[in-house]
Coordinates of C-alpha atoms and ligand atoms in Angstrom, one line a residue:
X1 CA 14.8 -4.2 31.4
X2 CA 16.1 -2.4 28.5
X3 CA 17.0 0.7 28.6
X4 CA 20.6 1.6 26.7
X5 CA 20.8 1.5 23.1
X6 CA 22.2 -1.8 21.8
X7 CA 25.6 -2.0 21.6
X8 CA 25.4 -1.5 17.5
X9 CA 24.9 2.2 18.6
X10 CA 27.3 2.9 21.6
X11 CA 29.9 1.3 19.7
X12 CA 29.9 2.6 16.4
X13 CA 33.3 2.7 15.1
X14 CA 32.9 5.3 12.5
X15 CA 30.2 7.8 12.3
X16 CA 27.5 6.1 9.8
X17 CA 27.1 10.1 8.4
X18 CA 30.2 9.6 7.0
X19 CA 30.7 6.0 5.4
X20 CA 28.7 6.5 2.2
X21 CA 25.9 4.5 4.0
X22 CA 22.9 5.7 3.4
X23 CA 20.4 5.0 6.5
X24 CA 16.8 5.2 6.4
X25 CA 14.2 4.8 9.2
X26 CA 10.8 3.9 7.6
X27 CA 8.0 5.3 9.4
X28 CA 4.8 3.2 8.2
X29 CA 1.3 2.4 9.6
X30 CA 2.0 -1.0 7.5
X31 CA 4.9 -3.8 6.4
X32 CA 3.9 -6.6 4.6
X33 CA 3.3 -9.6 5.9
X34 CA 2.8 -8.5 9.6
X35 CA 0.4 -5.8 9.2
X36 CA -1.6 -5.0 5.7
X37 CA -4.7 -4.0 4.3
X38 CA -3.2 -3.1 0.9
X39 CA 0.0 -2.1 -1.1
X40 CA 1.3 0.2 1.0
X41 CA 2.1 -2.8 3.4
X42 CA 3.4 -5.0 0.2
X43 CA 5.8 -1.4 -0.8
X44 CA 7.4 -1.4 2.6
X45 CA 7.8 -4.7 3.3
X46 CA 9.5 -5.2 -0.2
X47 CA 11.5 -2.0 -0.6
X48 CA 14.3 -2.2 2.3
X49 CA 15.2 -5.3 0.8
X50 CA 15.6 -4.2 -2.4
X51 CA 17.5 -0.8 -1.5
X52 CA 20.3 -2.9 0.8
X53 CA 22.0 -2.9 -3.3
X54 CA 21.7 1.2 -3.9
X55 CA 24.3 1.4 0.1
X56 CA 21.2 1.7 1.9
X57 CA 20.7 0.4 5.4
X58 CA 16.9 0.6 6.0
X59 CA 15.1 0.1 9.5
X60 CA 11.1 0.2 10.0
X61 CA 8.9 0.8 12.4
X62 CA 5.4 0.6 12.7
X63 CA 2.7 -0.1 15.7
X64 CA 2.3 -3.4 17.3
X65 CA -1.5 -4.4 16.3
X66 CA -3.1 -6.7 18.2
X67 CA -3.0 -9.1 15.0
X68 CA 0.6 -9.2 15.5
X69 CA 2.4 -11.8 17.6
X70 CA 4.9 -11.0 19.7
X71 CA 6.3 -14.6 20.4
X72 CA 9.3 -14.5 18.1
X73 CA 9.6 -10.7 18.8
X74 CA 12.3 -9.4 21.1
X75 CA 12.0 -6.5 23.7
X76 CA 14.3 -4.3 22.6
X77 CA 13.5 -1.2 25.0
X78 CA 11.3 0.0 27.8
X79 CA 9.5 2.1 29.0
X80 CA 10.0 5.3 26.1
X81 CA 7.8 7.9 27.5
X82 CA 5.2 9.5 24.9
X83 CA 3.8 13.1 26.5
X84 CA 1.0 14.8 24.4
X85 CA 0.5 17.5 26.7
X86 CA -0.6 16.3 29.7
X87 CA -1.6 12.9 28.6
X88 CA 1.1 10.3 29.4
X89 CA 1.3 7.1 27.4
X90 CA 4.4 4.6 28.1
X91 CA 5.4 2.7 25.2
X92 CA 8.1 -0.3 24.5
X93 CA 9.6 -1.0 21.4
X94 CA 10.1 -4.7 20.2
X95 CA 12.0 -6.0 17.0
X96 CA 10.2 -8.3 15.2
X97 CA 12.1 -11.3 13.2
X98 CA 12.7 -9.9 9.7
X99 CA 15.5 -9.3 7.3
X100 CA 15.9 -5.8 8.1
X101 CA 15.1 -4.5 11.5
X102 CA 11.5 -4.1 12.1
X103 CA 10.8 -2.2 15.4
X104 CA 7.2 -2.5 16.9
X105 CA 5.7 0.5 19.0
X106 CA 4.0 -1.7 22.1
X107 CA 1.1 0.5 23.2
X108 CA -1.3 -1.9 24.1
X109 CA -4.1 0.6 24.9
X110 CA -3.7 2.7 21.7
X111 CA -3.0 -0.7 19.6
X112 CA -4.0 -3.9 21.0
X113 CA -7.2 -4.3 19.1
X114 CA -8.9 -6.2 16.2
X115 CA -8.6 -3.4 13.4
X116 CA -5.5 -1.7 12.1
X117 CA -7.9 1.8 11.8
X118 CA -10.8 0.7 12.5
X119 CA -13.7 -2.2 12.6
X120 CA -16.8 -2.9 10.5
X121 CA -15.4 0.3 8.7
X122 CA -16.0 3.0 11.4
X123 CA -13.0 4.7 12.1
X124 CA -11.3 4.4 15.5
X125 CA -12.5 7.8 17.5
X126 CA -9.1 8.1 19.0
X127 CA -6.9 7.6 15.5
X128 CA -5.7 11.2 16.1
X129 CA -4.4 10.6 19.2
X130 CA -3.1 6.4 18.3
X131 CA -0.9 7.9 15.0
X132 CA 0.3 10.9 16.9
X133 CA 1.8 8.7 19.6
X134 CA 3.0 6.6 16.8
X135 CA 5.0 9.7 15.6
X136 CA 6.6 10.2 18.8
X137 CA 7.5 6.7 19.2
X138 CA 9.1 6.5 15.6
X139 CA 11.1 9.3 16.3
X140 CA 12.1 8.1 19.8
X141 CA 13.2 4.9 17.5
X142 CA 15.0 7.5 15.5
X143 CA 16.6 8.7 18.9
X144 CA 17.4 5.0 20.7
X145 CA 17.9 2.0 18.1
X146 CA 18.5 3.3 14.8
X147 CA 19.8 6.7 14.0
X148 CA 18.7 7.5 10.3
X149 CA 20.3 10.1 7.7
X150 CA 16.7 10.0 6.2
X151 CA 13.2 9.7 7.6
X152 CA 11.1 8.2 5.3
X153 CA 7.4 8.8 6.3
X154 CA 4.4 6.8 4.6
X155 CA 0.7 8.4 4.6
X156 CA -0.8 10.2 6.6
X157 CA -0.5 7.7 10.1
X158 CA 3.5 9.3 9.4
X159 CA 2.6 12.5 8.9
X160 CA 3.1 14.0 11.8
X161 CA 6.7 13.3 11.7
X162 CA 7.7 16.1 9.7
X163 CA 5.3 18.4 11.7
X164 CA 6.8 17.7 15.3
X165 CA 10.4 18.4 13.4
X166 CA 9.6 21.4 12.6
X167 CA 8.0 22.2 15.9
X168 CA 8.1 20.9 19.2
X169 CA 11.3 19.1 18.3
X170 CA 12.7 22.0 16.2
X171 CA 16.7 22.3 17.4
X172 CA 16.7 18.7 18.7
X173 CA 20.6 18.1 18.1
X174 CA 19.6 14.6 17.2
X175 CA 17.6 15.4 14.1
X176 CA 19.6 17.7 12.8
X177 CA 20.4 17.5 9.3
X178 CA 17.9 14.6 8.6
X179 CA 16.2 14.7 5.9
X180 CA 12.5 14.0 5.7
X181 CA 10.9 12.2 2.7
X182 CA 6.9 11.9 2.6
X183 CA 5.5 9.2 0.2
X184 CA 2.3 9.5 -0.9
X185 CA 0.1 6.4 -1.7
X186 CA -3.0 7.7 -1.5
X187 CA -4.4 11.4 -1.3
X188 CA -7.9 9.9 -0.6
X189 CA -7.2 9.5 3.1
X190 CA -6.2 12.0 4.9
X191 CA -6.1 11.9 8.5
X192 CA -9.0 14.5 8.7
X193 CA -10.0 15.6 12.7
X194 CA -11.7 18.1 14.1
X195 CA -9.7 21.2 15.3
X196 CA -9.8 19.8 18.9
X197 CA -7.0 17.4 17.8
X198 CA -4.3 20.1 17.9
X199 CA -4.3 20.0 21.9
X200 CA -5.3 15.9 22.2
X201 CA -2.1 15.5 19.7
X202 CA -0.2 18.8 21.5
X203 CA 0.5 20.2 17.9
X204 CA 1.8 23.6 18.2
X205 CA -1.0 25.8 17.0
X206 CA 1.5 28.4 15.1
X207 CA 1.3 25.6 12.1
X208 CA -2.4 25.4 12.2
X209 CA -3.0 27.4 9.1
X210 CA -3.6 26.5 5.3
X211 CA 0.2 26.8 5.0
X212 CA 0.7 24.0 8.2
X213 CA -1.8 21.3 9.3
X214 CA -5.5 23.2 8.7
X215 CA -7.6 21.8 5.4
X216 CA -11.0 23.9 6.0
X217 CA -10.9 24.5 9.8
X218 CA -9.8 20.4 10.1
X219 CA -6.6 19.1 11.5
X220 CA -4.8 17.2 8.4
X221 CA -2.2 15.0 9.3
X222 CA -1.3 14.0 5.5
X223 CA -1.0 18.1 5.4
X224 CA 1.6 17.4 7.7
X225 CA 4.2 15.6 5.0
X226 CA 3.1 18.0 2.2
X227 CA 3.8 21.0 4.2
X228 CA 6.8 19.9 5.9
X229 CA 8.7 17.1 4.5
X230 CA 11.7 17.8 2.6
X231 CA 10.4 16.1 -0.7
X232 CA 7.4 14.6 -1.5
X233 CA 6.7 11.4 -3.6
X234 CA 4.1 9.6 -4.5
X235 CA 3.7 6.3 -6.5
X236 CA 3.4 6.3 -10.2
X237 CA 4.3 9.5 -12.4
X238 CA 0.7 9.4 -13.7
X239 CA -0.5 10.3 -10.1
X240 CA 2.2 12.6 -9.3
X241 CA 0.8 14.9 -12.3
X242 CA -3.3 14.0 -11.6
X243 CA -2.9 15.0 -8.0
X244 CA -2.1 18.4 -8.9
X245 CA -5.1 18.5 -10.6
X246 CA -8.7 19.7 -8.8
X247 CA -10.2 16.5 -10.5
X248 CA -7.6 14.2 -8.3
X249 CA -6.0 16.5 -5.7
X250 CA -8.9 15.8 -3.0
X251 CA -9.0 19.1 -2.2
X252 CA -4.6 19.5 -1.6
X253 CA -4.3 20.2 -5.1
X254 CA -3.2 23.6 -4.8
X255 CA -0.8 22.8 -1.8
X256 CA 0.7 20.0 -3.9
X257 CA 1.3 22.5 -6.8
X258 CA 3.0 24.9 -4.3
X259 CA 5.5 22.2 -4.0
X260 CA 5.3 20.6 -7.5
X261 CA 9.2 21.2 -7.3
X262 CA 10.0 18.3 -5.0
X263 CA 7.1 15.9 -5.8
X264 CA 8.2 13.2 -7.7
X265 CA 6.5 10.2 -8.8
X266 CA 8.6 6.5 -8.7
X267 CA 6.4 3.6 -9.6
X268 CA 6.2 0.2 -7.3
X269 CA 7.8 -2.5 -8.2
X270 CA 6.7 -6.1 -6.9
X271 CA 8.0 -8.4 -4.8
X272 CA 8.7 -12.0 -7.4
X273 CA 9.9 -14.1 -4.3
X274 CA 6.1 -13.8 -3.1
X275 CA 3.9 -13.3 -6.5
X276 CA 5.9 -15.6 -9.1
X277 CA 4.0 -19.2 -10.2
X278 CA 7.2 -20.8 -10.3
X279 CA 8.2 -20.2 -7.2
X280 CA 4.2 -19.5 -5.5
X281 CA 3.2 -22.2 -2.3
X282 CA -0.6 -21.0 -2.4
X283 CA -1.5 -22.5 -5.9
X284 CA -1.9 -26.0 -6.5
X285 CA 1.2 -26.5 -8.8
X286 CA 3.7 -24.1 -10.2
X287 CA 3.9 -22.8 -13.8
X288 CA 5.6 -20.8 -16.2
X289 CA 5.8 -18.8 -19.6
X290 CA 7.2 -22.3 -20.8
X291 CA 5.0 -24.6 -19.1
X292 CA 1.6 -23.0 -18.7
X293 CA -0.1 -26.2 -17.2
X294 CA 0.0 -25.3 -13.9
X295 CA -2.5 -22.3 -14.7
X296 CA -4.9 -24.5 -15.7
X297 CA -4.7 -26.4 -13.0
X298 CA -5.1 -23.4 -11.2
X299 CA -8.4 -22.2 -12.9
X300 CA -10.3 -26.0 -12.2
X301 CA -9.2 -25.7 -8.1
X302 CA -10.6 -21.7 -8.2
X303 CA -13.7 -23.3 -10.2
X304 CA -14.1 -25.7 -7.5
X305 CA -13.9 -24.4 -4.6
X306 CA -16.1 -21.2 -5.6
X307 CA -18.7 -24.0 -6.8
X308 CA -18.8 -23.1 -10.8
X309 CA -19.4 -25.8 -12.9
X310 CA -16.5 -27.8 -14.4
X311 CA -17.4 -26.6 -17.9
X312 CA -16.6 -23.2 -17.2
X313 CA -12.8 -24.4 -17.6
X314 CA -12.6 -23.1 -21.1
X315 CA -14.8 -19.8 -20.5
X316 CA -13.1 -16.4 -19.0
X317 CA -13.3 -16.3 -15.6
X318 CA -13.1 -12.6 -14.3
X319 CA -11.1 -12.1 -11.4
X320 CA -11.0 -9.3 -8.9
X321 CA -9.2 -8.5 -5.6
X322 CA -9.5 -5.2 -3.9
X323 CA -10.3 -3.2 -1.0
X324 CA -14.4 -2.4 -1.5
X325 CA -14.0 1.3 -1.4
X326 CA -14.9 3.7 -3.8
X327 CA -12.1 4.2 -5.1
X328 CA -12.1 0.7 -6.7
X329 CA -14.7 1.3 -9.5
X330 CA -17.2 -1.2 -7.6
X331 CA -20.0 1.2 -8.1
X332 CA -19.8 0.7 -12.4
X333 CA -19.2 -2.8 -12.7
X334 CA -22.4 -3.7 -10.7
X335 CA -23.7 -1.1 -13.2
X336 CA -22.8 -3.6 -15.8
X337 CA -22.6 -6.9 -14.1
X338 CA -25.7 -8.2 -16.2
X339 CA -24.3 -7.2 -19.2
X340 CA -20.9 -9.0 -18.8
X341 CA -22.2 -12.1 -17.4
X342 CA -24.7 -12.4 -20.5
X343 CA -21.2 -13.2 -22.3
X344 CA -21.1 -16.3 -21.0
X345 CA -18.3 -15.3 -18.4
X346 CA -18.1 -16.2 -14.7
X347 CA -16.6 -13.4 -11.8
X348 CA -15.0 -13.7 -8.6
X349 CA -14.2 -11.2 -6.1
X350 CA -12.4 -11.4 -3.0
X351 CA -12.4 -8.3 -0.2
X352 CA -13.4 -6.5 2.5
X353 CA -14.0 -2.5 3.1
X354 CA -17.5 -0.3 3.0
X355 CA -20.3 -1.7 4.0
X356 CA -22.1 -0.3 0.8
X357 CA -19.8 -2.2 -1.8
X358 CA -19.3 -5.3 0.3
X359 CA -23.6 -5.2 0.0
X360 CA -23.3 -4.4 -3.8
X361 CA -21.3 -7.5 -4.3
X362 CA -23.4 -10.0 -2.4
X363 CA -26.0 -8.4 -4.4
X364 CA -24.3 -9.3 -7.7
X365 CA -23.5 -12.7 -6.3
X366 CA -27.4 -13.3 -5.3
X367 CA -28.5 -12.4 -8.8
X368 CA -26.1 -14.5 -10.9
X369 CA -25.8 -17.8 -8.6
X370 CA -23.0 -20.2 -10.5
X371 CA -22.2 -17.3 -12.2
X372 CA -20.8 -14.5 -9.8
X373 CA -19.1 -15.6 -6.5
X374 CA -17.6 -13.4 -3.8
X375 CA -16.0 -13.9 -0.7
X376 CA -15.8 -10.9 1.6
X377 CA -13.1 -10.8 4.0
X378 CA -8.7 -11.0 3.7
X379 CA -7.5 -14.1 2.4
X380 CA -3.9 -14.1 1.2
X381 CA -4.0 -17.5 -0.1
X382 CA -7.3 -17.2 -1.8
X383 CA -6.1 -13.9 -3.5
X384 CA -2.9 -15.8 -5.0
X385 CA -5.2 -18.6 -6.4
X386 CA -7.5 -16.1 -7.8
X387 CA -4.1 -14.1 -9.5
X388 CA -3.2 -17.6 -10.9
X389 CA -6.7 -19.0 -11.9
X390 CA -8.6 -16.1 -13.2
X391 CA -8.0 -15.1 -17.1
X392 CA -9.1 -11.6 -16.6
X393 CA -8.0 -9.5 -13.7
X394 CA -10.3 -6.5 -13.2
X395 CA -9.3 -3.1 -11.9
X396 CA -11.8 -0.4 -12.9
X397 CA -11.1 2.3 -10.4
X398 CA -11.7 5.5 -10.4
X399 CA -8.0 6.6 -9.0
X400 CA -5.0 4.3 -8.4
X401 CA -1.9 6.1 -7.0
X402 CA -0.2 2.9 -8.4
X403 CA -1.8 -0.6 -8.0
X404 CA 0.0 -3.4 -7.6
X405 CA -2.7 -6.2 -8.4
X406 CA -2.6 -5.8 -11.8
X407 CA 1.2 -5.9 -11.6
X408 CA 1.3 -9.3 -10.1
X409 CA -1.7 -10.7 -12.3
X410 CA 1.2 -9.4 -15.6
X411 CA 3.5 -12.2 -13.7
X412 CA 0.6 -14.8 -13.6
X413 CA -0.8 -14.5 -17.5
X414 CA -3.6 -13.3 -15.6
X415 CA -4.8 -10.3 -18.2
X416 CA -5.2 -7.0 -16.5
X417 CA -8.5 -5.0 -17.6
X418 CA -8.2 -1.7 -15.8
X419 CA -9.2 2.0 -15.9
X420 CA -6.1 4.1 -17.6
X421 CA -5.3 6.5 -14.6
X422 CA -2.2 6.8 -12.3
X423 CA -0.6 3.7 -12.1
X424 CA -2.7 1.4 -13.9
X425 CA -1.7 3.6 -17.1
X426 CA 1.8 4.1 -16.4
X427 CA 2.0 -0.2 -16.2
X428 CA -0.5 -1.7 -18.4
X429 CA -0.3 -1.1 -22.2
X430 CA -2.2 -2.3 -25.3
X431 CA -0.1 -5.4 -25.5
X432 CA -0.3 -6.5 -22.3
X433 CA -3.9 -5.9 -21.2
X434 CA -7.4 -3.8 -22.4
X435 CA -7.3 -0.1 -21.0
X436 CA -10.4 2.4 -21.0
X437 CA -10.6 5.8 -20.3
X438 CA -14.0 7.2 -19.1
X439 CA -14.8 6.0 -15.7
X440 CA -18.5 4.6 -16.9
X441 CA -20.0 1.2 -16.9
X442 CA -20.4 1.3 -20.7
X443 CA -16.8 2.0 -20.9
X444 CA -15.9 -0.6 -18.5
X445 CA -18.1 -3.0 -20.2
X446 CA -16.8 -1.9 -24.1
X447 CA -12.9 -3.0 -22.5
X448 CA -14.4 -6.3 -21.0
X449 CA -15.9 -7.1 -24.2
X450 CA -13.0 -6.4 -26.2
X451 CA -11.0 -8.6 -24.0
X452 CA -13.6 -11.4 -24.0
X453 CA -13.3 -11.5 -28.1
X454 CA -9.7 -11.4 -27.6
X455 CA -9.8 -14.5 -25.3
X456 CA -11.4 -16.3 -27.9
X457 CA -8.4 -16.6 -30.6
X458 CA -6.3 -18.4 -28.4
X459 CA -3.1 -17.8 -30.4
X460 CA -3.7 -13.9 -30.0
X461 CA -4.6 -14.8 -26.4
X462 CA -1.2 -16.7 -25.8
X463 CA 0.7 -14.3 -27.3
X464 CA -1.0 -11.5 -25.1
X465 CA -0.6 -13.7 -21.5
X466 CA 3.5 -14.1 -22.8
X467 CA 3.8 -10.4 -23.1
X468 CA 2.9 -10.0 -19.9
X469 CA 4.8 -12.5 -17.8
X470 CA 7.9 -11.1 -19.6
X471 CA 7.4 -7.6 -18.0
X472 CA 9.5 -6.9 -15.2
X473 CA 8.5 -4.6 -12.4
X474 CA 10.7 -5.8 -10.1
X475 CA 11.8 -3.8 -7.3
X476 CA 15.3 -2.7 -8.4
X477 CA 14.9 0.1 -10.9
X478 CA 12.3 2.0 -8.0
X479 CA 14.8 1.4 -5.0
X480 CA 17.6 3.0 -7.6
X481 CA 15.4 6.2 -7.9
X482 CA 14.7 6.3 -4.1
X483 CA 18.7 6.1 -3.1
X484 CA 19.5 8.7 -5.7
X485 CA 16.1 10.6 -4.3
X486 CA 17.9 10.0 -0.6
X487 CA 21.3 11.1 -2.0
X488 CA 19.8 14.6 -3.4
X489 CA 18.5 14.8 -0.3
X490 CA 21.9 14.7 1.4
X491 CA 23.4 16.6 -0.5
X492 CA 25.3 13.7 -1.9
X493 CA 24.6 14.2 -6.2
Ligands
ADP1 P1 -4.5 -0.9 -2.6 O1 -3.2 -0.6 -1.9 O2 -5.1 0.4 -3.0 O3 -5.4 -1.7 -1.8 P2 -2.8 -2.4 -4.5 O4 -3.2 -3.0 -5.8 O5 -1.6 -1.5 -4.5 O6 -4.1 -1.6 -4.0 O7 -2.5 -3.5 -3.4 C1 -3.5 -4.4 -3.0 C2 -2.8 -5.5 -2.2 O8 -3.7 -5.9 -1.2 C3 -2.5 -6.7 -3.1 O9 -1.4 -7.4 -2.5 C4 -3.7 -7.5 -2.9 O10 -3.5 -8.9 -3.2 C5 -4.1 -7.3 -1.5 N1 -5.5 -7.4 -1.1 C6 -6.5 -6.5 -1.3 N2 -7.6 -7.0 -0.8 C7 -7.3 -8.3 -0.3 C8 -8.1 -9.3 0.3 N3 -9.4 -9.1 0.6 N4 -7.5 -10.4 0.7 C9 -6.2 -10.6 0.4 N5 -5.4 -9.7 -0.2 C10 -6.0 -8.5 -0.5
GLC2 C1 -2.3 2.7 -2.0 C2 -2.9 2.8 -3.4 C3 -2.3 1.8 -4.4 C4 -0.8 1.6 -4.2 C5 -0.5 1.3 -2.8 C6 1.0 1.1 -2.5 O1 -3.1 1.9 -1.2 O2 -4.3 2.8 -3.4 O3 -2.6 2.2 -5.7 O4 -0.3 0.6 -5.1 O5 -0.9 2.3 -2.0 O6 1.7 2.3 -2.9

């Protein structure tokens, strides 16, 4: 039985507050590779890494799915009492291998089950209640294991954080003077419940107002970080200007402009020791800027396995990973799947989400047999051979906060065609990959032509897949801007 704080804490020879140390407790429904279902897991998994070189010590936590083991995990305490009101829920907190410390919330009967949010895309009925606890248990992390300067709360399963600080835990010695950063990686979800989750999450109903928690008579939990987090960031400066806009905002536009003044946007970067082809154990044999072999070889296994005929070696082969969601641009590239494949091109997509787009893809696949081939589900080695063997990488959506697909598929020579909006315009340019504006399938297919007539001068082609493997996204220049965002914060520049 744990109870006490490890020794790290009761022993602290010099307060932390006071050692130029910056510490931040992550608060995130996802860390790569333990729990993901996009970039947000990637972002956190990556970034307290990368911000060790900016004096930050960085701590996470997030839940303990059922997907995770916890063999290799160590109990670090027990029994943390959760109350929500009435409703009791006793939770245990176990650190997870990692090279950071990575603190699981143990709540089996909140957690323990096949989905992260939900299964066969219907939402969990009880998320309100699941990512409340989880706020609670973060901050009782906050209180036992790791005390943070800075609380740095991801979407809206975090964003209760700030709202329970400003509340019910309002005076609490212990989080006084910490600083509250909410990071934005998508506005398209929301945390939207009915007003009855104000007493299942014991919210204080003084906040439950347009200024607080309300959106329309809803409980908003991502109104939570915008209303009550110290500063606000989100993941691209594209996006951090669109979501003040009624076109992007999702409705929050307004409240977002209220506090335009501490929004800021700070791109991703990506993680090379797991997306580089030199360095890459999913592809059949490694590669580089100098040596492009290894691609190729690449391209026949993809063919292969997916069933295309050999011959389609020296055709584009279209490549696409994504959650199916509508925010993906799924809806205008079946528009013009006919069109593109009549260019004597072959498509694969890998991924998993609505039940309407995973349906418009089999679809597309059932039309163009040998042609089209897709493979619904999560598959992290299949999406790294399809980064390394595709020519194309396609990202048509209608919003991305920042994307990191395309960024990876810049490392591989693997030539991004994307929509120009948030981050997608902020990391692709004309040298590096084929942009269009209008979010149409004749403007879709005019950028996928142009890069199909492109792919056929091989020189210009070369040229164009060197550009891009030259770019460097890596993580260092965004952890900078977070530390200096964390030292404003502080008080500390
Ligand atoms: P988003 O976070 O909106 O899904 P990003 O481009 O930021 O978009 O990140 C997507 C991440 O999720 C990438 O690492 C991508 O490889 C991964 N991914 C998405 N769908 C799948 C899938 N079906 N199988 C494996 N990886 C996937
Ligand atoms: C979100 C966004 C994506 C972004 C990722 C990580 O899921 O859709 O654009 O790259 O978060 O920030």
């Amino acid at each position: 039985m744990v109870t006490k704080a490890p020794a790290e804490i009761q022993s602290a020879p010099s307060p932390w507050y006071n050692s130029g140390v910056t510490r931040v407790l992550m608060i995130s429904p996802e860390a790569a590779p333990l729990a993901k279902t996009g970039g947000l897991a990637d972002v956190v998994g990556a970034l307290p890494a990368a911000l060790r070189e900016f004096g930050c010590e960085t701590a996470v936590v997030i839940p303990r799915y059922g997907s995770i083991p916890l063999k290799d995990a160590r109990r670090v305490y027990d029994h943390l009492p959760v109350y929500l009101g009435k409703a009791g829920f006793d939770i245990a907190i176990y650190q997870a291998p990692a090279e950071y410390p990575l603190y699981l919330v143990e709540c089996p009967r909140l957690f323990d089950r096949p989905g992260l949010y939900g299964e066969a895309g219907v939402d969990y009925p009880d998320n309100d209640v699941r990512f409340a606890v989880f706020a609670r248990a973060a901050l009782g992390v906050a209180r036992h294991l790791f005390r943070p300067g800075i609380l740095h709360c991801h979407d809206w399963q975090a964003g209760l954080v700030p709202a329970y600080l400003r509340t019910t835990l309002a005076g609490d010695p212990t989080f006084m003077g910490v600083k509250k950063l909410f990071t934005i990686h998508n506005l398209g979800y929301q945390g939207l419940f009915p007003a009855s989750a104000l007493q299942e999450a014991a919210l204080d109903e003084t906040i439950f107002n347009p200024g607080g928690l309300e959106f329309f008579g809803q409980v908003s939990y991502i109104k939570g970080g915008i209303s009550f987090a110290d500063a606000l960031s989100t993941v691209s400066p594209t996006y951090a200007r669109e979501i003040q806009t009624p076109e992007y905002g999702c409705g929050l536009d307004g409240a977002l402009r209220t506090r335009a003044a501490m929004l800021t946007g700070i791109l991703n970067g990506a993680d090379y020791r797991e997306w580089s082809p030199e360095n890459d154990p999913l592809i059949p044999a490694p590669y580089s800027a100098q040596d492009l072999s290894g691609k190729r070889i690449a391209k026949q296994q993809l063919l292969a396995e997916l069933g295309f005929p050999a011959e389609a070696i020296d055709r584009p082969l279209l490549g696409m990973v994504s959650r199916f969601t509508q925010q993906k641009g799924v809806d205008i590239l079946a528009e013009v799947a006919g069109e593109i494949i009549a260019e004597d091109v072959y498509l694969v997509a890998l991924g998993s989400g609505e039940p309407e787009y995973e349906e418009s893809f089999r679809a597309m696949a059932e039309r163009f047999p040998g042609r089209v081939a897709v493979r619904i589900g999560f598959d992290n080695r299949l999406s790294h051979l399809i980064e390394a063997g595709a020519d194309l990488f396609l990202m048509p959506s209608r919003y991305e906060p920042c994307g990191l697909s395309q960024i990876y598929s810049l490392r591989y020579g693997t030539v991004p065609v994307v929509r120009a909006t948030g981050g997608l315009d902020d990391t692709i340019d004309e040298g590096t990959g084929f942009k269009f504006q209008e979010y149409s399938g004749a403007a879709l297919l005019g950028a996928v032509r142009a890069a199909i007539q492109a792919f056929s001068n091989r020189d210009e082609w070369h040229a164009r897949m060197l550009r891009g493997m030259q770019k460097d996204f890596s993580w260092k220049a965004s952890a900078q801007e977070y530390a200096a965002l964390y030292g404003r914060l502080l008080g500390r520049a």
